[in-house]
JSON list of C-alpha atoms in Angstrom, two decimals:
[
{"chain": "A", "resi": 1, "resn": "UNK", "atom": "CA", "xyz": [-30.11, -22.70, 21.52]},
{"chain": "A", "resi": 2, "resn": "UNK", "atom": "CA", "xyz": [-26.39, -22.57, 20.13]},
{"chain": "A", "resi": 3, "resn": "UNK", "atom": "CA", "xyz": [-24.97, -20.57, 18.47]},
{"chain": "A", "resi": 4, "resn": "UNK", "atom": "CA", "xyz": [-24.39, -21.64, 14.75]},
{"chain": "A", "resi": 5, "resn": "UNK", "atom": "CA", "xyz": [-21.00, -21.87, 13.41]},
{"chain": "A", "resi": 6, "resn": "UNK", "atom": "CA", "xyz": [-19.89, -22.89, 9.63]},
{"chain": "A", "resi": 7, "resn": "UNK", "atom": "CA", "xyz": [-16.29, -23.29, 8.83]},
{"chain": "A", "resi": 8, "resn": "UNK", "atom": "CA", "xyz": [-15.22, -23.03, 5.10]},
{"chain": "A", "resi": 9, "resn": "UNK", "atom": "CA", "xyz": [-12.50, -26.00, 4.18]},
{"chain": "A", "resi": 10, "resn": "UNK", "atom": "CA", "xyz": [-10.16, -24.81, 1.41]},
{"chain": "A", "resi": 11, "resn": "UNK", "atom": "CA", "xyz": [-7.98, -21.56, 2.76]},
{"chain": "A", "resi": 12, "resn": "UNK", "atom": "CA", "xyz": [-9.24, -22.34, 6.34]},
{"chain": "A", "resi": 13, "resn": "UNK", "atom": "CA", "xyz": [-8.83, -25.83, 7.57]},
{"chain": "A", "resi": 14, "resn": "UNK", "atom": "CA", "xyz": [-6.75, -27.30, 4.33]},
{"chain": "A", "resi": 15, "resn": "UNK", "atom": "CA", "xyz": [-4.16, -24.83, 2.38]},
{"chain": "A", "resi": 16, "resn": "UNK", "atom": "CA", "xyz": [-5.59, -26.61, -0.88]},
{"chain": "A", "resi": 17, "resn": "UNK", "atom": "CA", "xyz": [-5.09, -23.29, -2.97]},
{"chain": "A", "resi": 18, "resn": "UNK", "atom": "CA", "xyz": [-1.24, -23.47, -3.56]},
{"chain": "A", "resi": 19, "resn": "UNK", "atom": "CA", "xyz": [-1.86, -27.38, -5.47]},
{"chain": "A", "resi": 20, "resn": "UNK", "atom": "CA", "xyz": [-4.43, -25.95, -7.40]},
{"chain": "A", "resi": 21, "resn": "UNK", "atom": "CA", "xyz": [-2.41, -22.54, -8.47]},
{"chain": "A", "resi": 22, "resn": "UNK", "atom": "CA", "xyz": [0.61, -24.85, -9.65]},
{"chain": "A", "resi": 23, "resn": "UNK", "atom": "CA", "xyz": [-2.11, -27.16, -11.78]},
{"chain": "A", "resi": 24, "resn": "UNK", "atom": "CA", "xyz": [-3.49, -24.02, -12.88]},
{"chain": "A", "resi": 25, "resn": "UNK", "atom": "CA", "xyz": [-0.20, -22.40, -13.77]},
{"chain": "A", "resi": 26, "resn": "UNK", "atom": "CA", "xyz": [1.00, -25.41, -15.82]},
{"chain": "A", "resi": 27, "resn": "UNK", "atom": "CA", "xyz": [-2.36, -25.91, -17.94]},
{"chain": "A", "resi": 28, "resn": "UNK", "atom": "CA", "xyz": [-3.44, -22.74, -18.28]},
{"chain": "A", "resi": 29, "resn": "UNK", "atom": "CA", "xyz": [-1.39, -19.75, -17.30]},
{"chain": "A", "resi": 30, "resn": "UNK", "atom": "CA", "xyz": [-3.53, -16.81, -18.77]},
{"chain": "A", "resi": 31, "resn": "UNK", "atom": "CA", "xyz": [-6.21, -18.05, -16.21]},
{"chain": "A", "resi": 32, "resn": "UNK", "atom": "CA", "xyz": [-3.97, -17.89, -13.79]},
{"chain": "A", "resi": 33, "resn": "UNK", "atom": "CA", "xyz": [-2.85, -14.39, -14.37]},
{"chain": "A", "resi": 34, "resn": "UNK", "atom": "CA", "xyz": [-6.65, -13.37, -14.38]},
{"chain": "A", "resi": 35, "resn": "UNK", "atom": "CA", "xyz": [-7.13, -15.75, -11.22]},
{"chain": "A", "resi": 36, "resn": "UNK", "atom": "CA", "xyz": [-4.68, -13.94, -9.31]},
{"chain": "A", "resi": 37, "resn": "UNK", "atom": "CA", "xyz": [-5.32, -10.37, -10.75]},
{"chain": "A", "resi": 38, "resn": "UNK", "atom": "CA", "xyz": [-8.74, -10.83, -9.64]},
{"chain": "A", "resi": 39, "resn": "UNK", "atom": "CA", "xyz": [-9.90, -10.28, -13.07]},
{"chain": "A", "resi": 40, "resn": "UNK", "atom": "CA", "xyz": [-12.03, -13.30, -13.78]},
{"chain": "A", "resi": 41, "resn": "UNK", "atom": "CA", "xyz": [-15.32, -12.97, -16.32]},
{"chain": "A", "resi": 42, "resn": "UNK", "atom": "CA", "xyz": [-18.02, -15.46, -16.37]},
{"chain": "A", "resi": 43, "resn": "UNK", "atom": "CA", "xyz": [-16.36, -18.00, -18.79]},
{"chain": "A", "resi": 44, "resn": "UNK", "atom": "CA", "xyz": [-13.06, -18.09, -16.63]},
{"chain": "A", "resi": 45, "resn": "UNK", "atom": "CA", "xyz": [-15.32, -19.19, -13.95]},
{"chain": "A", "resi": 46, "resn": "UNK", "atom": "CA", "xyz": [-16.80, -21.67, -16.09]},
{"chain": "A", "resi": 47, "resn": "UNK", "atom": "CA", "xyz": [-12.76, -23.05, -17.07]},
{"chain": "A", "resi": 48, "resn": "UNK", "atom": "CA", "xyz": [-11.80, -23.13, -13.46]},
{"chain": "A", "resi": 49, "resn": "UNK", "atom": "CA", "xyz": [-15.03, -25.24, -12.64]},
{"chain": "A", "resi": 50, "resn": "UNK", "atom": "CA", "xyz": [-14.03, -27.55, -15.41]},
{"chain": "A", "resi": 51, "resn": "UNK", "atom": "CA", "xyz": [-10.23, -27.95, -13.92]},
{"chain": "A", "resi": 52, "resn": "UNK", "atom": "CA", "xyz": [-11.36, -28.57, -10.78]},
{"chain": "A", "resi": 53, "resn": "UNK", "atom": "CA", "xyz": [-13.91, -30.88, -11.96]},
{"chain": "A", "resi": 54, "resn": "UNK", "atom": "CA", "xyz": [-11.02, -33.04, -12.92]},
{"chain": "A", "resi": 55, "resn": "UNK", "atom": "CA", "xyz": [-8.80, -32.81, -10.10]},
{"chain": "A", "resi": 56, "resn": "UNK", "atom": "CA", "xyz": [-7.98, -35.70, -8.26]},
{"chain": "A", "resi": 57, "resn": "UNK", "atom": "CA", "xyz": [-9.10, -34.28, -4.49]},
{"chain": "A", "resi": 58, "resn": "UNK", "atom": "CA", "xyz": [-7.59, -37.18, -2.74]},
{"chain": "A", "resi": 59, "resn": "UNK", "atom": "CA", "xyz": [-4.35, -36.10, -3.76]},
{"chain": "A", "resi": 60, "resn": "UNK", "atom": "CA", "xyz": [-4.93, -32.04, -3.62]},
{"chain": "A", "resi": 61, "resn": "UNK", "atom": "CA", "xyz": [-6.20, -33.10, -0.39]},
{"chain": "A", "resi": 62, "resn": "UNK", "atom": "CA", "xyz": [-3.03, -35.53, 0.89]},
{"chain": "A", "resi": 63, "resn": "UNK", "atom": "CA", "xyz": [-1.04, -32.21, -0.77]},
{"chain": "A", "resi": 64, "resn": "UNK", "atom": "CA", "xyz": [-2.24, -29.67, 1.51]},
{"chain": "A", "resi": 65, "resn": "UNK", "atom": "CA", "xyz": [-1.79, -28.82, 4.37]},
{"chain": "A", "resi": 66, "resn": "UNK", "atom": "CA", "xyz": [-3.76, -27.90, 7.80]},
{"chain": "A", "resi": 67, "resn": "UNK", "atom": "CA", "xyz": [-3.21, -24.14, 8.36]},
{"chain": "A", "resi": 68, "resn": "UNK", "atom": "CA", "xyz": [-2.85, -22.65, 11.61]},
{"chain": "A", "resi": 69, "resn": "UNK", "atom": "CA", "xyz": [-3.56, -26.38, 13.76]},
{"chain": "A", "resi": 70, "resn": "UNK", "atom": "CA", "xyz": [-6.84, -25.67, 12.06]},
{"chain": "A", "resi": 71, "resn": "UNK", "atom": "CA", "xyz": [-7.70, -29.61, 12.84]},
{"chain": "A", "resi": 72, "resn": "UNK", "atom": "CA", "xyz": [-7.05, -29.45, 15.97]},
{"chain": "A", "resi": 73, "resn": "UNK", "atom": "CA", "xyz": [-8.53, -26.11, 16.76]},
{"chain": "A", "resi": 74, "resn": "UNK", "atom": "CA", "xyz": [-11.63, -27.02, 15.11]},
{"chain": "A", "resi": 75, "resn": "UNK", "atom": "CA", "xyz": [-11.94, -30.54, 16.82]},
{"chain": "A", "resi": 76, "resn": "UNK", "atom": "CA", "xyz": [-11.52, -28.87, 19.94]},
{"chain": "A", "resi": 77, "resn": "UNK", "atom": "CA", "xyz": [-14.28, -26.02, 19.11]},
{"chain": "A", "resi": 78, "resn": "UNK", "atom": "CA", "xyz": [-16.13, -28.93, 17.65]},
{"chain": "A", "resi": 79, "resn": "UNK", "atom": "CA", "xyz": [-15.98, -31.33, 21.34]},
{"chain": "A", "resi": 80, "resn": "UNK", "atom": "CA", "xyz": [-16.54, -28.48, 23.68]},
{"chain": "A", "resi": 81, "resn": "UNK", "atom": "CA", "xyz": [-20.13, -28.80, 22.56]},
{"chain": "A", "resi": 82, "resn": "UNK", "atom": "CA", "xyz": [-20.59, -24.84, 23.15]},
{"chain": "A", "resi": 83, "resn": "UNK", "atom": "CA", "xyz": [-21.66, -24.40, 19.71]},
{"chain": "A", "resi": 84, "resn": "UNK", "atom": "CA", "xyz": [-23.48, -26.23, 16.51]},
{"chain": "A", "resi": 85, "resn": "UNK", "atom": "CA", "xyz": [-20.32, -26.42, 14.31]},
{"chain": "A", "resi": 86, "resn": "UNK", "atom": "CA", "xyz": [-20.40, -27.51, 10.78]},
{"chain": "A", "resi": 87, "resn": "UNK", "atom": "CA", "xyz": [-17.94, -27.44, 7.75]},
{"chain": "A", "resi": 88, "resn": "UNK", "atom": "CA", "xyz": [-19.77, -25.45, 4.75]},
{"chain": "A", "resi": 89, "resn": "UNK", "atom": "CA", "xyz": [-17.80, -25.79, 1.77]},
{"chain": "A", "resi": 90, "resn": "UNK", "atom": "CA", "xyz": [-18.02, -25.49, -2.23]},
{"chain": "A", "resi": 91, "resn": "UNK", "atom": "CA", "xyz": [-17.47, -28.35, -4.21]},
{"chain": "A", "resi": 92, "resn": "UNK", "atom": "CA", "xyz": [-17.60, -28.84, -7.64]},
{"chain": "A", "resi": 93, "resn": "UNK", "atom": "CA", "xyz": [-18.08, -32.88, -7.75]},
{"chain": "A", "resi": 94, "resn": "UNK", "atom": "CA", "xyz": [-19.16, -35.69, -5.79]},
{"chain": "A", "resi": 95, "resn": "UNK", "atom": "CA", "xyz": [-15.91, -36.86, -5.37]},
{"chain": "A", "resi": 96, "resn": "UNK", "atom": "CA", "xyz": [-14.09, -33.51, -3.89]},
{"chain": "A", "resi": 97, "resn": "UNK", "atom": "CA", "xyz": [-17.38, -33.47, -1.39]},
{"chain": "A", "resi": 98, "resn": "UNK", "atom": "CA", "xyz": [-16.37, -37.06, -0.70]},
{"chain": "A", "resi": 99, "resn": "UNK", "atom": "CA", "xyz": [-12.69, -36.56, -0.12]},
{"chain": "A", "resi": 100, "resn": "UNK", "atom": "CA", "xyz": [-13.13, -33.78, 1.99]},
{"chain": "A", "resi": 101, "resn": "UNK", "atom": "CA", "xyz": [-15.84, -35.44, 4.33]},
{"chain": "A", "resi": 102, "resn": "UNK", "atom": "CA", "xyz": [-13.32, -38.26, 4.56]},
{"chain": "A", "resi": 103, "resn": "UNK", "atom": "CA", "xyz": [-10.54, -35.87, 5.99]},
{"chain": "A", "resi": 104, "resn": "UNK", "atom": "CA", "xyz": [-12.86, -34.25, 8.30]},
{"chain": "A", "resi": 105, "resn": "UNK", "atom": "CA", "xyz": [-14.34, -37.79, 9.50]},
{"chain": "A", "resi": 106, "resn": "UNK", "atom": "CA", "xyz": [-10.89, -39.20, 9.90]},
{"chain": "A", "resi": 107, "resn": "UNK", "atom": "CA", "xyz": [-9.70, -36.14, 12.11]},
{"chain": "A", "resi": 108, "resn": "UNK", "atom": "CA", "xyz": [-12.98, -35.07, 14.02]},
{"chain": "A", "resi": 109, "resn": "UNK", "atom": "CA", "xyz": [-15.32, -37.98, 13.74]},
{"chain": "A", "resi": 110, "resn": "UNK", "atom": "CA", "xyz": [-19.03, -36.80, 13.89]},
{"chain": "A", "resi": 111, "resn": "UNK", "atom": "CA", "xyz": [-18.39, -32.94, 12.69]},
{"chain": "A", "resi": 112, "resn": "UNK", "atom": "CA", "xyz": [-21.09, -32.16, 9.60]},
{"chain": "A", "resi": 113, "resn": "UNK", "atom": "CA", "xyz": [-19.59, -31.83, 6.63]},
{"chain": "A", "resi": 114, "resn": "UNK", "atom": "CA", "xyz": [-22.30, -29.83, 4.07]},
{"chain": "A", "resi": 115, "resn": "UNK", "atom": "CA", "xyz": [-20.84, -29.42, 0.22]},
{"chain": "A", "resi": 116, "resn": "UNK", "atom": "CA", "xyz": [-22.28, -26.44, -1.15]},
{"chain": "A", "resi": 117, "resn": "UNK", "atom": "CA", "xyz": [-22.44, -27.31, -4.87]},
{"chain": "A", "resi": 118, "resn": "UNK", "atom": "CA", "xyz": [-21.91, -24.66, -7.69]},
{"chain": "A", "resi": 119, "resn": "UNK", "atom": "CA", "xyz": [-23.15, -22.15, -8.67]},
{"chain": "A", "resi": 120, "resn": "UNK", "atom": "CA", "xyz": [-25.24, -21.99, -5.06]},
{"chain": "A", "resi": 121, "resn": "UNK", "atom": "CA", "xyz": [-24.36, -19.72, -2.41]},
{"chain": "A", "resi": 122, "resn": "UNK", "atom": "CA", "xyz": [-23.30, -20.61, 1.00]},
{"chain": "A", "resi": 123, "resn": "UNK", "atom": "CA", "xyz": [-26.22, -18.42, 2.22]},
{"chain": "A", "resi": 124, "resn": "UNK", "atom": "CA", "xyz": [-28.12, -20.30, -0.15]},
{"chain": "A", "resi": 125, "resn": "UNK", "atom": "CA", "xyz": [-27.43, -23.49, 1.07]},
{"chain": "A", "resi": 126, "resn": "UNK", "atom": "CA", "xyz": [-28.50, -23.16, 4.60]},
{"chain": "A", "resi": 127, "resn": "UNK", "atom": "CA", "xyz": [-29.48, -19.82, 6.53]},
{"chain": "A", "resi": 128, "resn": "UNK", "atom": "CA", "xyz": [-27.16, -17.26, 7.69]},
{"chain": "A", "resi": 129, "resn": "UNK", "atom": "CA", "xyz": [-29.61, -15.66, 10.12]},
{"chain": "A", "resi": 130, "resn": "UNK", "atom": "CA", "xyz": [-27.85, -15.23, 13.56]},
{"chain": "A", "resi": 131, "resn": "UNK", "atom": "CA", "xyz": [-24.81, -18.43, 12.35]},
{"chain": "A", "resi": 132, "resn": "UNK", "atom": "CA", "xyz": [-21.29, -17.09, 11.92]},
{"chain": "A", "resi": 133, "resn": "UNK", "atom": "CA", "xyz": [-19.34, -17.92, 8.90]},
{"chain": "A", "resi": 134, "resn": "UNK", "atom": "CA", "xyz": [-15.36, -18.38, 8.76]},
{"chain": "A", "resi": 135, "resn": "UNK", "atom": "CA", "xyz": [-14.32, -17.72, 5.48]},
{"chain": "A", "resi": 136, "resn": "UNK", "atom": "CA", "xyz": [-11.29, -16.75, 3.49]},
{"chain": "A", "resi": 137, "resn": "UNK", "atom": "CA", "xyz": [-12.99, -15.49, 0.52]},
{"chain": "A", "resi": 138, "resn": "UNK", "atom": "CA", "xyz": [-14.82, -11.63, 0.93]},
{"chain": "A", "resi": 139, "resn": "UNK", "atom": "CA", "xyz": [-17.38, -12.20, -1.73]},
{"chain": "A", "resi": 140, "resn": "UNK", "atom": "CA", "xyz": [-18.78, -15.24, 0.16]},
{"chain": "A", "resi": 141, "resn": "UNK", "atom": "CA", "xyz": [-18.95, -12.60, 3.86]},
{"chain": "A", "resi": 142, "resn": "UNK", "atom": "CA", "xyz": [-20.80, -10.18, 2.22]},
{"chain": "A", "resi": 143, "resn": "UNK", "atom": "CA", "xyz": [-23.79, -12.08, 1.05]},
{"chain": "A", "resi": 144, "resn": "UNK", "atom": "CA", "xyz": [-23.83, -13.98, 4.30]},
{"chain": "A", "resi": 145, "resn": "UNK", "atom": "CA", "xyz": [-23.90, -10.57, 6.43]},
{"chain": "A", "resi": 146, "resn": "UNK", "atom": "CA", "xyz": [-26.57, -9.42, 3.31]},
{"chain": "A", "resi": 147, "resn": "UNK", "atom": "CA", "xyz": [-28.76, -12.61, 4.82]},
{"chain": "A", "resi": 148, "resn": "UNK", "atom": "CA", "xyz": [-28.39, -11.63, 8.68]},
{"chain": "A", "resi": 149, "resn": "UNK", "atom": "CA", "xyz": [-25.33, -13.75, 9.20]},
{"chain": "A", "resi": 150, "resn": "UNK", "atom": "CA", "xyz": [-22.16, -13.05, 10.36]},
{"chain": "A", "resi": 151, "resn": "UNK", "atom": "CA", "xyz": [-19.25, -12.84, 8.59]},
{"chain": "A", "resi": 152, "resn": "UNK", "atom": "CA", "xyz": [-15.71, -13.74, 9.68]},
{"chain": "A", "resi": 153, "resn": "UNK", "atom": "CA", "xyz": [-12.72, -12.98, 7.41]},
{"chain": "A", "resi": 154, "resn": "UNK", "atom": "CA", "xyz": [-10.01, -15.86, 7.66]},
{"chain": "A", "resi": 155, "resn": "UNK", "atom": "CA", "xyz": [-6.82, -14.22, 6.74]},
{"chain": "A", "resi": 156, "resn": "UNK", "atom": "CA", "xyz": [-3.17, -15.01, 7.59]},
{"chain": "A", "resi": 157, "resn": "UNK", "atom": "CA", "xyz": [-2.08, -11.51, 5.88]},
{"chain": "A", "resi": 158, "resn": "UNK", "atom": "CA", "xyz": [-4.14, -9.59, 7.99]},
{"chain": "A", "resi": 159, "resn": "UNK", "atom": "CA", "xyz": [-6.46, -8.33, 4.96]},
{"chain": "A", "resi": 160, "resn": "UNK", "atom": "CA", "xyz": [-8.09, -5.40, 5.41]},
{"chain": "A", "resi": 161, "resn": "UNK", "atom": "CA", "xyz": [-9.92, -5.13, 2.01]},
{"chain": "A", "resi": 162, "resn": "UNK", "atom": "CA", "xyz": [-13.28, -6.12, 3.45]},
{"chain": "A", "resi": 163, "resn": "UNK", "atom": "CA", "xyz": [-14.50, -4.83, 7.23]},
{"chain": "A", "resi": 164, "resn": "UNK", "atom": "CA", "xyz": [-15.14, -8.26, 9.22]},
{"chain": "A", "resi": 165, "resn": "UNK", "atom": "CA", "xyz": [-14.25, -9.15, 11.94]},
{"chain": "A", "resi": 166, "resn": "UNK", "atom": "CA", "xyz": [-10.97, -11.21, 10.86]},
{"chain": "A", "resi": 167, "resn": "UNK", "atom": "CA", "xyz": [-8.94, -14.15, 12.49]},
{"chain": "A", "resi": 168, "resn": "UNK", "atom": "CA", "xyz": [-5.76, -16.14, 11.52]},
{"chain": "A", "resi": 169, "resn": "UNK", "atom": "CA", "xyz": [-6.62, -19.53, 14.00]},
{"chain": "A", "resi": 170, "resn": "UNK", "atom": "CA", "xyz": [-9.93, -21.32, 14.32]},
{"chain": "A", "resi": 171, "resn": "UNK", "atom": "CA", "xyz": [-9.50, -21.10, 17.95]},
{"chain": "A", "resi": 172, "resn": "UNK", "atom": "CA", "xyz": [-10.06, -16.96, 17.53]},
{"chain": "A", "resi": 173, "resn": "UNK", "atom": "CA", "xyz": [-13.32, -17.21, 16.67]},
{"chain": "A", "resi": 174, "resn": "UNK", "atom": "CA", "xyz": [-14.21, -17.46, 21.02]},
{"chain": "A", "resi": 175, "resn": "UNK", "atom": "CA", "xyz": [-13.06, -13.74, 20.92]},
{"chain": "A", "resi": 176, "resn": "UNK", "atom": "CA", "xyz": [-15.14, -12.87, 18.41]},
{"chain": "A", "resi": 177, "resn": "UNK", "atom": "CA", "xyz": [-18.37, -14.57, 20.17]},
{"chain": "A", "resi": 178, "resn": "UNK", "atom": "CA", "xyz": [-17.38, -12.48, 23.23]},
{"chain": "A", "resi": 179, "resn": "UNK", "atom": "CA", "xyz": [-17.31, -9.13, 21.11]},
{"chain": "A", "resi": 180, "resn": "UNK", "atom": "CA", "xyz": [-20.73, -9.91, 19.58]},
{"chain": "A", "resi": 181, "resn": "UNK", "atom": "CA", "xyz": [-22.04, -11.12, 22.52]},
{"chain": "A", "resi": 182, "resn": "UNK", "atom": "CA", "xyz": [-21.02, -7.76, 24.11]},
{"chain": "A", "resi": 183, "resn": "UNK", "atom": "CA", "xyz": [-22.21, -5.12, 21.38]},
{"chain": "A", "resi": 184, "resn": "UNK", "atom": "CA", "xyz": [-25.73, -7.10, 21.74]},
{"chain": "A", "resi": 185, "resn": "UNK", "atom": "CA", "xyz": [-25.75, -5.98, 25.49]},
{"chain": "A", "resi": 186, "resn": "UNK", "atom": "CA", "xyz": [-24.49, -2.82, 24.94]},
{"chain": "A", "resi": 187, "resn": "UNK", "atom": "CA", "xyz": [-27.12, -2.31, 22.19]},
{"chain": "A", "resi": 188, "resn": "UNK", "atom": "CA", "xyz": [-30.11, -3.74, 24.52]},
{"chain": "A", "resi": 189, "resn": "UNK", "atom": "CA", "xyz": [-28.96, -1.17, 27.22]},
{"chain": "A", "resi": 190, "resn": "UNK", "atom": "CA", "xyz": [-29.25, 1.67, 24.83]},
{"chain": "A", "resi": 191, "resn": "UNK", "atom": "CA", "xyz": [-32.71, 0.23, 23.56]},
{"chain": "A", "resi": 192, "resn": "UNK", "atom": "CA", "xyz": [-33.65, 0.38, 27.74]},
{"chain": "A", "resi": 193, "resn": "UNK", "atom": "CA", "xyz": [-31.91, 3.90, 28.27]},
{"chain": "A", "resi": 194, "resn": "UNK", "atom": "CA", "xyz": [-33.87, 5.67, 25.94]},
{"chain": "A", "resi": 195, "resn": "UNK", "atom": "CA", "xyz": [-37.19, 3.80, 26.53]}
]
């Protein structure tokens, strides 16, 4: 069986989060101060839900850019066939699941694209047991690990607020395998050593 792995799009793939900042910053800059402060309550969720409701994701998408070769790398993950590799991604309409399937089919024909629409859970949507998720965004890691999955912290800045194993380039993620392959011998042998 292969091993599972589910690649978030937006701070990942696509570097879709500086469009949406500027929209945010021009329409409603008190969200944006709580956005980036980290300081968010219920109803500011609700607000940025709306916003990105009506953005047009064609153009956020045709905005932003790949991060890191993250096509390429991901294609190329994708084609060795080593590994069951899907995109898992929130989405907040029809459309941005639509626009962002259309990207990934255009670059990486054949590669499963599965919108995760709010307010599910990516560990919600399909299970984490034993899969490996690539994600920018901590809160998402920790309920995957909660669920038996692992969690892998995308991160250009080298963030070392959360404890996951953490990557910059798609292509990383082969090191990580090997580590996790490696602490599950290492953990059998102990399990036979004191047998």
């Amino acid at each position: 069986m292969k091993r599972r792995i589910y690649v978030d799009f937006d701070g990942v793939i696509m570097d879709t989060w500086p469009f949406f900042y500027e929209v945010l910053q021009e329409n409603d800059y008190e969200l944006y101060e709580k956005l980036i402060n980290k300081s968010l309550t219920h109803d500011d969720d609700q607000k940025i839900i709306k916003i990105l409701n009506g953005l047009d994701w064609k153009q956020v998408i045709d905005k932003s850019l790949p991060i890191n070769n993250s096509l390429q790398e991901l294609k190329e993950l994708y084609e060795s066939n080593l590994f069951e590799v899907s995109v898992l991604t929130h989405c907040n309409s029809e459309y941005e699941a639509m626009s962002k399937t259309n990207l990934i089919d255009k670059h990486i024909p054949g590669l499963n694209v599965i919108p995760v629409y709010r307010p599910l859970r990516k560990d919600e949507a399909v299970n984490p047991k034993g899969a490996i998720l690539i994600d920018d965004y901590g809160k998402n890691l920790e309920t995957w690990e909660e669920f038996g999955g692992i969690g892998v912290k995308f991160s250009i800045d080298n963030d070392k607020k959360y404890n996951f194993h953490q990557i910059d380039h798609i292509s990383k993620i082969i090191n990580i395998i090997e580590e996790t392959e490696d602490d599950k011998y290492e953990d059998l042998e102990l399990l036979e050593t004191n047998a």
